[in-house]
Amino acid sequence: MKLVVGISGASGTQLALRFLEHVPQEYALFVVMSQSAKRVARTEARLDLKSTLKAWPRPLELFEESQIDAPIASGSFGIDAMAIIPASLNIIAKIAHGICDELMSRCAAVILKEQKKLLIAPRELPLHSIALENLLTLARAQALIAPPMLTYYTNPQNLESMELFLVGKWLDALGIVNNLYARWGQPC
Ligand SMILES: Cc1cc2nc3c(=O)[nH]c(=O)nc-3n(C[C@H](O)[C@H](O)[C@H](O)COP(=O)(O)O)c2cc1C
């Protein structure tokens, strides 16, 4: 199985890293980061995103948004699913309007045309009507819109357990089995 993870320049690069930590080993991972994602990681977390991902403790193929000739830019490569975490309003607008001027938006367009799963985790607050309409357009194109919403029913004790809930819900949405959070009816 081939999974692409897009990291855009919305707040919360750490959520993408937490997600990458929990993708099962049997998935081949392809990561595309935007220029803005690198800037946000530096600003918010004092993190060099490229170096962090290059040293990632499991194999992954890393791409810059400029690498429009990457294998993941083609439907023939056979990507099974893509998750954009976190998703900026910019990347959402581009995908909703069919703009494919760099690798992340091109890959998302390929996923949609091939009718594979595209998960989008929009991160902005509040959301204006343009963003909401773009998200509706994507939902109608069968994208899964899954923003990082806080959980309370799982009784999270810290930020890590809140993040694990989100990652678990994203993996659920992609059909990837996980045990990252207490499900309703299970003891927390
Ligand atoms: C520290 C920081 C935090 C940001 N947070 C957000 C955010 O939460 N949501 C968003 O849509 N844009 C956010 N932005 C703005 C985006 O980075 C900007 O719109 C950028 O053009 C997005 O580019 P990309 O979609 O190519 O990654 C943030 C920018 C900075 C510097």
Short mmCIF file of C-alpha atoms and ligand atoms in Angstrom, two decimals:
data_model
loop_
_atom_site.label_atom_id
_atom_site.label_comp_id
_atom_site.label_asym_id
_atom_site.label_seq_id
_atom_site.Cartn_x
_atom_site.Cartn_y
_atom_site.Cartn_z
CA MET A 1 0.00 0.00 0.00
CA LYS A 2 1.27 3.46 -0.92
CA LEU A 3 0.34 6.46 1.24
CA VAL A 4 1.20 10.10 0.53
CA VAL A 5 1.30 12.57 3.40
CA GLY A 6 1.18 16.25 2.45
CA ILE A 7 2.42 18.76 5.02
CA SER A 8 1.27 22.27 4.19
CA GLY A 9 1.96 25.58 5.88
CA ALA A 10 -0.93 25.61 8.35
CA SER A 11 -0.25 25.68 12.05
CA GLY A 12 0.55 22.33 13.70
CA THR A 13 3.33 20.61 11.78
CA GLN A 14 3.68 18.40 14.87
CA LEU A 15 0.35 16.78 13.98
CA ALA A 16 1.83 15.55 10.70
CA LEU A 17 4.84 14.14 12.53
CA ARG A 18 2.60 12.42 15.08
CA PHE A 19 0.60 10.94 12.18
CA LEU A 20 3.76 9.68 10.46
CA GLU A 21 4.83 7.98 13.71
CA HIS A 22 1.71 5.83 13.66
CA VAL A 23 1.30 4.77 10.03
CA PRO A 24 1.73 0.98 10.03
CA GLN A 25 5.03 -0.35 8.67
CA GLU A 26 3.38 -2.12 5.74
CA TYR A 27 2.54 1.26 4.16
CA ALA A 28 5.15 2.75 1.85
CA LEU A 29 5.32 6.42 2.85
CA PHE A 30 5.76 9.37 0.50
CA VAL A 31 5.89 12.82 2.08
CA VAL A 32 5.56 16.14 0.28
CA MET A 33 6.15 19.34 2.21
CA SER A 34 5.46 22.88 1.08
CA GLN A 35 7.89 25.76 1.42
CA SER A 36 5.51 27.33 3.93
CA ALA A 37 5.40 24.13 5.99
CA LYS A 38 9.15 24.42 6.54
CA ARG A 39 8.75 28.03 7.60
CA VAL A 40 5.89 27.25 9.99
CA ALA A 41 7.82 24.36 11.58
CA ARG A 42 10.76 26.68 12.12
CA THR A 43 8.58 29.44 13.58
CA GLU A 44 6.29 27.35 15.78
CA ALA A 45 8.50 24.49 16.87
CA ARG A 46 12.09 25.60 16.16
CA LEU A 47 12.20 22.54 13.92
CA ASP A 48 14.07 21.99 10.67
CA LEU A 49 11.35 19.97 8.92
CA LYS A 50 13.47 18.72 6.05
CA SER A 51 16.29 17.45 8.31
CA THR A 52 13.76 15.91 10.70
CA LEU A 53 12.09 13.97 7.90
CA LYS A 54 15.38 13.00 6.27
CA ALA A 55 16.41 11.43 9.59
CA TRP A 56 13.01 9.80 10.14
CA PRO A 57 13.40 6.44 11.94
CA ARG A 58 11.58 4.49 9.22
CA PRO A 59 11.90 4.60 5.43
CA LEU A 60 10.04 7.36 3.64
CA GLU A 61 10.51 9.23 0.38
CA LEU A 62 10.60 12.97 0.86
CA PHE A 63 9.69 15.53 -1.80
CA GLU A 64 9.69 19.30 -2.09
CA GLU A 65 6.64 20.96 -3.63
CA SER A 66 8.77 21.92 -6.66
CA GLN A 67 9.39 18.26 -7.61
CA ILE A 68 6.51 18.09 -10.04
CA ASP A 69 8.20 15.18 -11.88
CA ALA A 70 8.08 12.90 -8.79
CA PRO A 71 6.48 9.46 -9.23
CA ILE A 72 3.57 10.47 -6.96
CA ALA A 73 2.58 13.12 -9.53
CA SER A 74 1.29 10.40 -11.85
CA GLY A 75 -1.79 8.23 -11.61
CA SER A 76 0.24 5.37 -13.08
CA PHE A 77 2.32 5.17 -9.87
CA GLY A 78 -0.68 3.71 -8.04
CA ILE A 79 -0.99 5.70 -4.83
CA ASP A 80 -3.69 4.22 -2.58
CA ALA A 81 -4.46 7.25 -0.39
CA MET A 82 -3.30 10.74 0.56
CA ALA A 83 -3.64 12.72 3.78
CA ILE A 84 -2.93 16.46 3.98
CA ILE A 85 -2.13 17.26 7.61
CA PRO A 86 -2.35 20.10 8.47
CA ALA A 87 -4.14 21.59 5.44
CA SER A 88 -3.82 25.33 4.86
CA LEU A 89 -6.68 27.30 3.37
CA ASN A 90 -4.33 27.94 0.46
CA ILE A 91 -3.86 24.26 -0.47
CA ILE A 92 -7.58 23.64 0.08
CA ALA A 93 -8.47 26.45 -2.32
CA LYS A 94 -6.07 25.18 -4.94
CA ILE A 95 -7.33 21.59 -4.84
CA ALA A 96 -10.97 22.70 -4.81
CA HIS A 97 -10.37 24.70 -7.99
CA GLY A 98 -8.30 22.15 -9.84
CA ILE A 99 -5.05 24.08 -9.58
CA CYS A 100 -2.03 21.76 -9.76
CA ASP A 101 0.95 24.12 -9.86
CA GLU A 102 3.17 22.17 -7.46
CA LEU A 103 3.52 18.59 -6.23
CA MET A 104 1.04 18.60 -3.31
CA SER A 105 -1.91 19.97 -5.29
CA ARG A 106 -0.98 17.82 -8.31
CA CYS A 107 -0.88 14.68 -6.18
CA ALA A 108 -4.27 15.54 -4.62
CA ALA A 109 -5.75 16.06 -8.10
CA VAL A 110 -4.42 12.65 -9.13
CA ILE A 111 -5.95 11.02 -6.06
CA LEU A 112 -9.33 12.58 -6.87
CA LYS A 113 -9.23 11.62 -10.54
CA GLU A 114 -8.24 8.05 -9.63
CA GLN A 115 -11.07 7.99 -7.06
CA LYS A 116 -8.78 7.09 -4.15
CA LYS A 117 -9.08 8.35 -0.58
CA LEU A 118 -8.07 11.97 0.06
CA LEU A 119 -8.13 13.08 3.69
CA ILE A 120 -7.91 16.80 4.38
CA ALA A 121 -7.32 18.15 7.89
CA PRO A 122 -8.11 21.88 7.54
CA ARG A 123 -6.58 24.07 10.20
CA GLU A 124 -7.91 27.61 10.53
CA LEU A 125 -10.23 29.39 12.92
CA PRO A 126 -12.72 30.83 12.31
CA LEU A 127 -13.56 29.71 8.76
CA HIS A 128 -14.91 32.23 6.25
CA SER A 129 -17.55 31.32 3.68
CA ILE A 130 -14.97 30.94 0.88
CA ALA A 131 -13.11 28.28 2.86
CA LEU A 132 -16.36 26.53 3.77
CA GLU A 133 -17.45 26.49 0.12
CA ASN A 134 -14.07 25.12 -0.94
CA LEU A 135 -14.37 22.38 1.68
CA LEU A 136 -17.87 21.56 0.48
CA THR A 137 -16.58 21.32 -3.09
CA LEU A 138 -13.94 18.85 -1.91
CA ALA A 139 -16.43 16.85 0.16
CA ARG A 140 -18.63 16.56 -2.94
CA ALA A 141 -15.60 15.23 -4.81
CA GLN A 142 -15.44 12.49 -2.13
CA ALA A 143 -12.58 13.98 -0.08
CA LEU A 144 -12.73 13.25 3.66
CA ILE A 145 -12.81 16.53 5.56
CA ALA A 146 -11.41 15.82 9.03
CA PRO A 147 -10.27 18.91 10.93
CA PRO A 148 -8.26 18.54 14.14
CA MET A 149 -11.21 18.86 16.55
CA LEU A 150 -10.60 18.58 20.28
CA THR A 151 -11.83 15.47 22.08
CA TYR A 152 -13.20 15.28 25.62
CA TYR A 153 -15.10 11.99 25.71
CA THR A 154 -11.80 10.08 25.65
CA ASN A 155 -10.71 11.93 28.80
CA PRO A 156 -7.33 13.09 27.46
CA GLN A 157 -4.77 13.82 30.15
CA ASN A 158 -2.31 15.78 28.05
CA LEU A 159 -1.57 17.14 24.57
CA GLU A 160 -0.09 13.83 23.42
CA SER A 161 -3.29 11.90 24.16
CA MET A 162 -5.30 14.62 22.38
CA GLU A 163 -3.01 14.22 19.35
CA LEU A 164 -3.25 10.42 19.46
CA PHE A 165 -7.04 10.71 19.34
CA LEU A 166 -6.77 12.85 16.19
CA VAL A 167 -4.28 10.51 14.54
CA GLY A 168 -6.48 7.53 15.42
CA LYS A 169 -9.53 9.21 13.85
CA TRP A 170 -7.54 10.08 10.71
CA LEU A 171 -6.28 6.51 10.40
CA ASP A 172 -9.86 5.27 10.94
CA ALA A 173 -11.08 7.54 8.13
CA LEU A 174 -8.46 6.08 5.80
CA GLY A 175 -9.45 2.54 6.79
CA ILE A 176 -6.16 1.89 8.64
CA VAL A 177 -6.59 -0.26 11.74
CA ASN A 178 -5.28 1.34 14.94
CA ASN A 179 -5.69 1.33 18.68
CA LEU A 180 -4.64 4.88 19.46
CA TYR A 181 -7.62 6.04 21.48
CA ALA A 182 -10.33 4.62 23.70
CA ARG A 183 -13.46 4.06 21.65
CA TRP A 184 -16.88 4.91 23.01
CA GLY A 185 -17.91 2.23 25.46
CA GLN A 186 -14.31 1.18 26.18
CA PRO A 187 -12.62 2.22 29.40
CA CYS A 188 -10.48 5.37 28.94
C1 LIG B 1 3.34 30.45 11.95
C2 LIG B 1 2.31 30.39 10.85
C3 LIG B 1 1.11 29.75 11.07
C4 LIG B 1 0.15 29.66 10.07
N1 LIG B 1 -1.01 29.01 10.33
C5 LIG B 1 -1.91 28.87 9.34
C6 LIG B 1 -3.09 28.12 9.58
O1 LIG B 1 -3.33 27.57 10.67
N2 LIG B 1 -3.97 27.94 8.56
C7 LIG B 1 -3.74 28.48 7.32
O2 LIG B 1 -4.56 28.28 6.42
N3 LIG B 1 -2.62 29.22 7.07
C8 LIG B 1 -1.72 29.42 8.04
N4 LIG B 1 -0.57 30.14 7.80
C9 LIG B 1 -0.41 30.79 6.49
C10 LIG B 1 0.13 29.82 5.42
O3 LIG B 1 1.42 29.35 5.78
C11 LIG B 1 0.18 30.54 4.07
O4 LIG B 1 -1.14 30.83 3.60
C12 LIG B 1 0.93 29.77 3.01
O5 LIG B 1 0.87 30.47 1.79
C13 LIG B 1 0.38 28.37 2.81
O6 LIG B 1 1.16 27.75 1.82
P1 LIG B 1 0.99 26.23 1.41
O7 LIG B 1 -0.47 25.98 1.25
O8 LIG B 1 1.73 26.14 0.12
O9 LIG B 1 1.63 25.39 2.46
C14 LIG B 1 0.40 30.25 8.80
C15 LIG B 1 1.62 30.91 8.59
C16 LIG B 1 2.55 30.98 9.59
C17 LIG B 1 3.86 31.69 9.32
#
